[in-house]
Short mmCIF file of C-alpha atoms and ligand atoms in Angstrom, two decimals:
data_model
loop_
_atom_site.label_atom_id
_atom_site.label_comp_id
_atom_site.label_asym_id
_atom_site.label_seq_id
_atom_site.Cartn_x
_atom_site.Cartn_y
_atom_site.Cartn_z
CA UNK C 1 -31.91 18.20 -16.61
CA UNK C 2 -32.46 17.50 -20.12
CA UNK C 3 -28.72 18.08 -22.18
CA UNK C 4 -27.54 17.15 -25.61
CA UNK C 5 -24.40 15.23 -26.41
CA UNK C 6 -22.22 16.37 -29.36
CA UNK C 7 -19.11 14.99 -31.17
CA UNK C 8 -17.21 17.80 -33.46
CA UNK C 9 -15.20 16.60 -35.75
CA UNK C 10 -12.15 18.59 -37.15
CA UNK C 11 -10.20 16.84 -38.94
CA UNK C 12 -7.14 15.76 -36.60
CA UNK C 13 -9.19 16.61 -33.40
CA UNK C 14 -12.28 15.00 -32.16
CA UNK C 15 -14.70 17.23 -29.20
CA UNK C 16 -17.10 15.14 -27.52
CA UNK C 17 -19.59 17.44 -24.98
CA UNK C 18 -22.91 17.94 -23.64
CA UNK C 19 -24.95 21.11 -24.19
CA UNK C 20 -28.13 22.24 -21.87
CA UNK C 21 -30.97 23.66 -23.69
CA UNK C 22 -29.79 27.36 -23.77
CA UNK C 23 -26.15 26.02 -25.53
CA UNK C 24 -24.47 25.95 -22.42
CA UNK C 25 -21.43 23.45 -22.91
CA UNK C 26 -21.69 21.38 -19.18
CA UNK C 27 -18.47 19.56 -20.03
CA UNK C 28 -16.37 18.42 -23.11
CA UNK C 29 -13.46 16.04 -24.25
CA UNK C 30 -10.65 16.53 -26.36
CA UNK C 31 -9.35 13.69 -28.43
CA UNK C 32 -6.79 14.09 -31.01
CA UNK C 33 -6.73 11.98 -33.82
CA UNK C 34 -3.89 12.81 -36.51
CA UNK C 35 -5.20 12.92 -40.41
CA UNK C 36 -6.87 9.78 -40.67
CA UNK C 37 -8.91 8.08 -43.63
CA UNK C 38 -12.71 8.46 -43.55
CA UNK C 39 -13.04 4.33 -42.69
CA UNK C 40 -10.26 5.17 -39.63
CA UNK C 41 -11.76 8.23 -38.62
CA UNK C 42 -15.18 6.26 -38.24
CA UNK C 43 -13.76 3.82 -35.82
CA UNK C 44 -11.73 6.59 -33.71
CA UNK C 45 -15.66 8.31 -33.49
CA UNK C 46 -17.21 5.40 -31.91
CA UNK C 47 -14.06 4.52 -29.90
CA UNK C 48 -13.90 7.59 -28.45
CA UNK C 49 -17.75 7.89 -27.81
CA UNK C 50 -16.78 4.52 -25.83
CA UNK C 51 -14.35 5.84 -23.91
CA UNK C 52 -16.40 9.18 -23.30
CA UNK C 53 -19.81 7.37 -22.11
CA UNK C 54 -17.45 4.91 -20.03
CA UNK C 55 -14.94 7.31 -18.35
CA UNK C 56 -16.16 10.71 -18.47
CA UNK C 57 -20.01 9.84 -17.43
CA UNK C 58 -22.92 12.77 -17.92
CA UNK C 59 -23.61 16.07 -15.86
CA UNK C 60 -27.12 16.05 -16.90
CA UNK C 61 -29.41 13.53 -18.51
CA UNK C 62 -28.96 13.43 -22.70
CA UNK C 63 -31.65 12.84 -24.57
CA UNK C 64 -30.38 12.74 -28.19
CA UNK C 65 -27.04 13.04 -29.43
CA UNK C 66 -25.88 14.87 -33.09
CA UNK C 67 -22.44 15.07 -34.99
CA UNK C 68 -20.83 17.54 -36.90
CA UNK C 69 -18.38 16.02 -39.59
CA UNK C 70 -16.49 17.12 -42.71
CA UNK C 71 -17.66 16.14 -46.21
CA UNK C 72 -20.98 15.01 -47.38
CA UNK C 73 -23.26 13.46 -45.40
CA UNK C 74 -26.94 11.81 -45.98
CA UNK C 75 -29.00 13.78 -43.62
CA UNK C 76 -32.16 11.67 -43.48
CA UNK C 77 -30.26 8.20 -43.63
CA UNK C 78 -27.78 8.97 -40.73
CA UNK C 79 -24.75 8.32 -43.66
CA UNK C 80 -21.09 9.95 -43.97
CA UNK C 81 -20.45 9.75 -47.37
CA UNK C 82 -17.26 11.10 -47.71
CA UNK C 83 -14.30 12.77 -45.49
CA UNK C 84 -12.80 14.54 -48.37
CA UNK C 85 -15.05 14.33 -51.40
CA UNK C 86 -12.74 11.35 -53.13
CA UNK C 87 -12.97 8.53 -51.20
CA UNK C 88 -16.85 7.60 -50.89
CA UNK C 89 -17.16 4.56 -47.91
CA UNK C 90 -20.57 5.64 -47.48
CA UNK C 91 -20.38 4.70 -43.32
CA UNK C 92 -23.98 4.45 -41.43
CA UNK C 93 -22.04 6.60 -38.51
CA UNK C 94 -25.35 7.66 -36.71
CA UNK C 95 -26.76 3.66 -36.50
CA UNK C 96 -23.53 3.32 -35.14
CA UNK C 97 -22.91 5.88 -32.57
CA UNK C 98 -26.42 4.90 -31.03
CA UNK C 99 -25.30 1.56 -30.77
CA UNK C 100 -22.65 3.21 -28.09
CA UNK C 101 -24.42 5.67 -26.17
CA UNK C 102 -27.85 4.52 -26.75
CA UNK C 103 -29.44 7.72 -28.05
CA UNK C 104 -31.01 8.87 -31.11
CA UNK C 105 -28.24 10.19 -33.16
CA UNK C 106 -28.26 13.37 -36.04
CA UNK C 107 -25.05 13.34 -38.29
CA UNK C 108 -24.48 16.31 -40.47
CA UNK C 109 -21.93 18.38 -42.29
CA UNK C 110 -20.28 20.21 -39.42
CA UNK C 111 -20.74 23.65 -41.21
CA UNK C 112 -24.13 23.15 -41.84
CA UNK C 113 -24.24 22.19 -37.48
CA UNK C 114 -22.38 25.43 -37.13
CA UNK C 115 -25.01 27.37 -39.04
CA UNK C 116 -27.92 25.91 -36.41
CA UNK C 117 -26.17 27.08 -33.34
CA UNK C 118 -26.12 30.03 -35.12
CA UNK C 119 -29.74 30.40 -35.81
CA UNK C 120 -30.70 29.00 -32.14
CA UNK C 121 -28.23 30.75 -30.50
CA UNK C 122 -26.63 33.62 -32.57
CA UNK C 123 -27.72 35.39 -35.52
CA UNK C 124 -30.76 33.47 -35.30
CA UNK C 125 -31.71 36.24 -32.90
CA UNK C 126 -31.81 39.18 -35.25
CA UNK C 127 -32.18 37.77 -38.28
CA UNK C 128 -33.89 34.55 -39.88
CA UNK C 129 -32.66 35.15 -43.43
CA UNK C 130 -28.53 35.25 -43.23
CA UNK C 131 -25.40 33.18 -44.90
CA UNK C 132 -23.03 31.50 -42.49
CA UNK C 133 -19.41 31.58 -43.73
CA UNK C 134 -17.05 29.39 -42.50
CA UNK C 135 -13.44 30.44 -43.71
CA UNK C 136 -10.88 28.06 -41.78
CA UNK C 137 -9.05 25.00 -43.14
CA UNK C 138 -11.25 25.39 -45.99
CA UNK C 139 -14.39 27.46 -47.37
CA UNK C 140 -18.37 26.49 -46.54
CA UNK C 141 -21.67 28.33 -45.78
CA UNK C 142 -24.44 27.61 -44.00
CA UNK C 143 -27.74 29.21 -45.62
CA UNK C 144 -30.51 30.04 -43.79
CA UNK C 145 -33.64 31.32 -45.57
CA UNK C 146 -37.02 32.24 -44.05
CA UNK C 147 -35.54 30.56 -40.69
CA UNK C 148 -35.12 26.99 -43.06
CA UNK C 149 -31.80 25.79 -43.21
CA UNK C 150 -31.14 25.32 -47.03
CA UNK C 151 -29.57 22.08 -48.05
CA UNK C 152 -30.22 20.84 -51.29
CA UNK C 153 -31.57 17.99 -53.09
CA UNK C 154 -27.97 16.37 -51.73
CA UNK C 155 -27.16 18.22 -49.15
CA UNK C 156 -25.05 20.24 -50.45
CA UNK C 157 -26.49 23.61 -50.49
CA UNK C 158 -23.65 26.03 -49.24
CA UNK C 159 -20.43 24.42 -51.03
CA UNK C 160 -19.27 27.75 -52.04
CA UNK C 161 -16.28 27.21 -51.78
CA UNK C 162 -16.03 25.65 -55.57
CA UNK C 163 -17.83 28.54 -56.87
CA UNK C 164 -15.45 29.98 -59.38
CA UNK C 165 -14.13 33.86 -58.74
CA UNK C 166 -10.65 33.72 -60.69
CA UNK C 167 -11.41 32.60 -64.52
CA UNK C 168 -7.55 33.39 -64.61
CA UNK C 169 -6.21 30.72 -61.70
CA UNK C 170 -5.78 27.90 -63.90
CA UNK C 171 -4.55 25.30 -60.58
CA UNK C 172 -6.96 22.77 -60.88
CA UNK C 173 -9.46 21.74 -57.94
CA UNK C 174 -10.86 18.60 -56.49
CA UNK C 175 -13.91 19.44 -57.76
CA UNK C 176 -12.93 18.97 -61.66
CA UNK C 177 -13.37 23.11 -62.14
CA UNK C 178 -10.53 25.70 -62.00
CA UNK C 179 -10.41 29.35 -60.71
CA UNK C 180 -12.60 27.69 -57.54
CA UNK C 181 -12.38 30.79 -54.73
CA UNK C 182 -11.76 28.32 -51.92
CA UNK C 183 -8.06 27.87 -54.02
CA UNK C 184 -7.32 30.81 -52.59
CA UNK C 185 -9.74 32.39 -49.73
CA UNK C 186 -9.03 29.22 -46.93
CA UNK C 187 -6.55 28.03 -44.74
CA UNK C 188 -5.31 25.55 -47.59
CA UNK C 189 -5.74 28.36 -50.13
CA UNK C 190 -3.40 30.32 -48.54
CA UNK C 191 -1.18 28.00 -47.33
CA UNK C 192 -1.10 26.65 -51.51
CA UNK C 193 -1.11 30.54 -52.64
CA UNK C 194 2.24 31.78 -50.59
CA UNK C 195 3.74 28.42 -51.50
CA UNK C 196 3.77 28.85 -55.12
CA UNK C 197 4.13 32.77 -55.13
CA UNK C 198 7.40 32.26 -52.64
CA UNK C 199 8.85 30.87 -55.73
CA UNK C 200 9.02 33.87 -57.52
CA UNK C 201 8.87 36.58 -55.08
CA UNK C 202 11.06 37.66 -52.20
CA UNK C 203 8.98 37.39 -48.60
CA UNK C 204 9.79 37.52 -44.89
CA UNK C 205 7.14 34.75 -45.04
CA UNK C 206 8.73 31.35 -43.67
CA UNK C 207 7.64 28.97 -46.47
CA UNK C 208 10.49 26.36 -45.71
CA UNK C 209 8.76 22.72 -45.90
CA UNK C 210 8.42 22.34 -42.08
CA UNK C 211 5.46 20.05 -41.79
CA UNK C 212 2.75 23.00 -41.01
CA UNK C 213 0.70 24.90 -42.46
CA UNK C 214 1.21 28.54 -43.15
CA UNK C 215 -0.20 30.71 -40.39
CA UNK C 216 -2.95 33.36 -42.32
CA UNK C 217 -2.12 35.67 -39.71
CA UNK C 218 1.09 35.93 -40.19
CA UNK C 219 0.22 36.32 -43.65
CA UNK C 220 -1.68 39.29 -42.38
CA UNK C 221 0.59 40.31 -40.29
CA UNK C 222 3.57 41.03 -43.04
CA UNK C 223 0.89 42.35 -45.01
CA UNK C 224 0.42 45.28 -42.94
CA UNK C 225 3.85 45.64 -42.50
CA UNK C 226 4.37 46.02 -46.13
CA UNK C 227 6.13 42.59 -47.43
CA UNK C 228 4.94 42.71 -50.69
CA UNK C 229 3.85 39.53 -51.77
CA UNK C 230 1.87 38.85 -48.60
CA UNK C 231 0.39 42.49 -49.00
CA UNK C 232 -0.57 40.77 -53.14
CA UNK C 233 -2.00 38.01 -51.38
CA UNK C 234 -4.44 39.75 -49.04
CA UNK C 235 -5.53 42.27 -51.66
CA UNK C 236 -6.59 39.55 -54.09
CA UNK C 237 -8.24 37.42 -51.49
CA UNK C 238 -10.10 40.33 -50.31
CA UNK C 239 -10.82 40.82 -54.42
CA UNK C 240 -11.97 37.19 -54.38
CA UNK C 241 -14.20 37.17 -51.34
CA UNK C 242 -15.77 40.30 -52.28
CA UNK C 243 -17.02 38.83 -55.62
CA UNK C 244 -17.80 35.73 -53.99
CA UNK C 245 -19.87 37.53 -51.44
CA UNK C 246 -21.63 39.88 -54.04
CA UNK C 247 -22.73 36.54 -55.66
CA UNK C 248 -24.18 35.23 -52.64
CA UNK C 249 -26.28 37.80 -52.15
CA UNK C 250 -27.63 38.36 -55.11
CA UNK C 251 -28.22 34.55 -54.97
CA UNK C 252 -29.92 34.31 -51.53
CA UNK C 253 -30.73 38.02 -50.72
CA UNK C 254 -29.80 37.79 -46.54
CA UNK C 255 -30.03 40.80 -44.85
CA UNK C 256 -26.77 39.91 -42.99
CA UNK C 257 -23.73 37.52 -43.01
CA UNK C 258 -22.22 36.22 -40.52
CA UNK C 259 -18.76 35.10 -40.29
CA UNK C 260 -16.90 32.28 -38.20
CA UNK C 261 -13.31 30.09 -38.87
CA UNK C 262 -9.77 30.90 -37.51
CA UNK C 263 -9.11 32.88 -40.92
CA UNK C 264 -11.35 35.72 -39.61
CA UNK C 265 -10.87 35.60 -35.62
CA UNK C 266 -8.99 38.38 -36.29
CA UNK C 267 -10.17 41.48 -37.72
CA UNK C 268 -7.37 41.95 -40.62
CA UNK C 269 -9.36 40.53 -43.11
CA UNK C 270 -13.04 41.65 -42.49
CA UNK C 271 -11.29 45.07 -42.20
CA UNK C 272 -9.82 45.13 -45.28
CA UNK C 273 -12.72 43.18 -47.02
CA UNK C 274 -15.10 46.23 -45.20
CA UNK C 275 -13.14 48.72 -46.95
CA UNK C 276 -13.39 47.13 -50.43
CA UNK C 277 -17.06 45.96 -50.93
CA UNK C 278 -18.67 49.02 -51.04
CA UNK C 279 -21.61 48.17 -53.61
CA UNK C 280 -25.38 48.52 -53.94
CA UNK C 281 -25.90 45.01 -53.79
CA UNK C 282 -25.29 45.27 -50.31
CA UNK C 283 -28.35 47.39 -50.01
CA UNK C 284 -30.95 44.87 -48.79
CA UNK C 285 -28.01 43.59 -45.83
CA UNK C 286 -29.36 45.90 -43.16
CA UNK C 287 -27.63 43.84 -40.39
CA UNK C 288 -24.38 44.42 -42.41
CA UNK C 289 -21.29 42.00 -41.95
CA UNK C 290 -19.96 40.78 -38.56
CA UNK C 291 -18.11 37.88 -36.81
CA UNK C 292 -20.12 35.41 -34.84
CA UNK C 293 -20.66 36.31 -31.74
CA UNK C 294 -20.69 32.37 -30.48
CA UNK C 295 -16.87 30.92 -28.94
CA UNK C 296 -15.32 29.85 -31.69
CA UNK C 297 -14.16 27.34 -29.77
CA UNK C 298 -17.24 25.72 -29.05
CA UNK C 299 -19.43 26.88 -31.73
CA UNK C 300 -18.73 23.26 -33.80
CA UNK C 301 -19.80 21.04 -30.54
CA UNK C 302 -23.00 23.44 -29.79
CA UNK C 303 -23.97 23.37 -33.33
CA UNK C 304 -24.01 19.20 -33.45
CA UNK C 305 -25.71 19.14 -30.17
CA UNK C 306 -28.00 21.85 -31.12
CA UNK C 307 -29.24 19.79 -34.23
CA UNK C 308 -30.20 16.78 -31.76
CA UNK C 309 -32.18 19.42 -29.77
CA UNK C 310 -33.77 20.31 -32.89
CA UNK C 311 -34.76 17.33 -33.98
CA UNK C 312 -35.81 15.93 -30.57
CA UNK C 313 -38.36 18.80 -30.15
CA UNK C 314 -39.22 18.22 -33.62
CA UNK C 315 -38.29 22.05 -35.15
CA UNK C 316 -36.56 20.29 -36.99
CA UNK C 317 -34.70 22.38 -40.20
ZN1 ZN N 1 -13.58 23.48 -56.79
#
């Protein structure tokens, strides 16, 4: 049987698996890696495919293997260009992955790898013209237009989470903007947001400096309960999402969006955000808002192994 290796990379956790041509995951590895640079993080990739090809061996027969990764990446080149958009080592990642397991090897951003397991394997189904929107540690989309994946004369189609909501948020951004909505609506955001608004406001919110990051959902949680300055938080990132969303579709014009990232795995926020966005922009959606329907899980390892299927059997997007 034909399958597709895939490597997922999160950040501090590494998933190495192979898929079967209808996105069944055969079998996967776990590696954690801790933050690392982007140079470090390269090496732990191909030592770990090492230690995957070498100790874990294949249920089926892979053909082609792709990765999903953080930052930018040169699509056509097979380059990571950056982990974190400051540090540019510009690392030939897929040359070197092949090297290890001997396949033809796909790297791309791992939103934009979510977004094709998507289309093959999730929304793709009803819909070839919908926005993928990843809210978790921080704030990407995945566009896909006329069944194309749109990416950009750099790839970069779908960084929306530096398009600016909040002309009055004056924290500055990585980017060199202010007011960017991923300041807020993101894992980071929020984390950042509760942080700085602790200072002024009482909370039952734990913001002591304990090494983690604030839990959104218990963010959520208080909310509902009625703590006021988590209940401040939630209504202006529901404020900032809804603009943001508005924007997209005016933009890209999808007929439905599609949502995916531990900020939304519950339904608090898509609840609230349901109740708010009420607009006739939203006219042309006719598949409306929902969450992925793929395992969040998994959905980052199918995506990277669904681009090597696509590019193997040359549908390439
Ligand atoms: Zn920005």
């Amino acid at each position: 049987m034909e399958t597709y290796l895939g490597f997922d990379f999160g950040g501090t956790k590494l998933l190495i698996g192979e898929m079967d041509g209808n996105g069944t995951i055969l079998k996967q590895k776990r590696y954690d890696t801790g933050i690392l640079s982007q140079k470090e993080a390269a090496k732990r990739l191909v030592s770990c495919a090492e230690d995957y090809v070498k100790r874990e061996g294949f249920a089926g027969s892979p053909v082609a293997a792709g990765v999903g990764i953080m930052g930018i990446v040169d699509v056509n080149s097979g380059v990571w260009r950056t982990l974190n958009h400051l540090e540019f080592s510009d690392i030939p990642l897929a040359g070197e992955l092949k090297e290890v397991t001997g396949l033809d090897t796909v790297i791309d951003n791992d939103v934009k790898s979510a977004t094709m397991a998507e289309l093959k394997f999730g929304a793709g189904k009803i819909s070839d013209n919908f926005i993928y929107v990843n809210i978790g540690t921080g704030l990407g989309a995945g566009i896909i237009s006329g069944g194309k994946l749109i990416r950009g004369a750099n790839n970069n189609a779908g960084e929306i989470g530096h398009i600016v909501v909040n002309r009055k948020n004056t924290v500055p951004c990585i980017c060199g903007r202010t007011g960017c909505v991923e300041g807020l609506v993101s894992g980071m955001g929020i984390d950042s947001t509760a942080r700085r608004m602790a200072k002024n406001m009482r909370t039952l919110l734990d913001t002591s400096d304990n090494g983690k990051r604030i839990d959104a959902r218990e963010v959520f949680r208080l909310a509902q309960c009625g703590d006021e300055m988590c209940r401040e938080i939630m209504k202006e990132l529901v404020a900032e999402l809804r603009e943001l969303l508005l924007n997209l579709v005016r933009t890209v014009d999808p007929d439905l969006i599609v949502f995916g990232g531990g900020i939304v795995s519950g339904d608090v926020l898509l609840d609230e955000l349901k109740e708010e966005i009420n607009c006739p922009t939203l006219s042309g959606l006719k598949h409306g808002m929902i969450k992925s329907v793929l395992d969040p899980t998994k959905i980052g390892l199918m995506g990277a192994a669904t681009h090597a299927m696509l590019k193997k059997e040359g549908t390439y997007i």
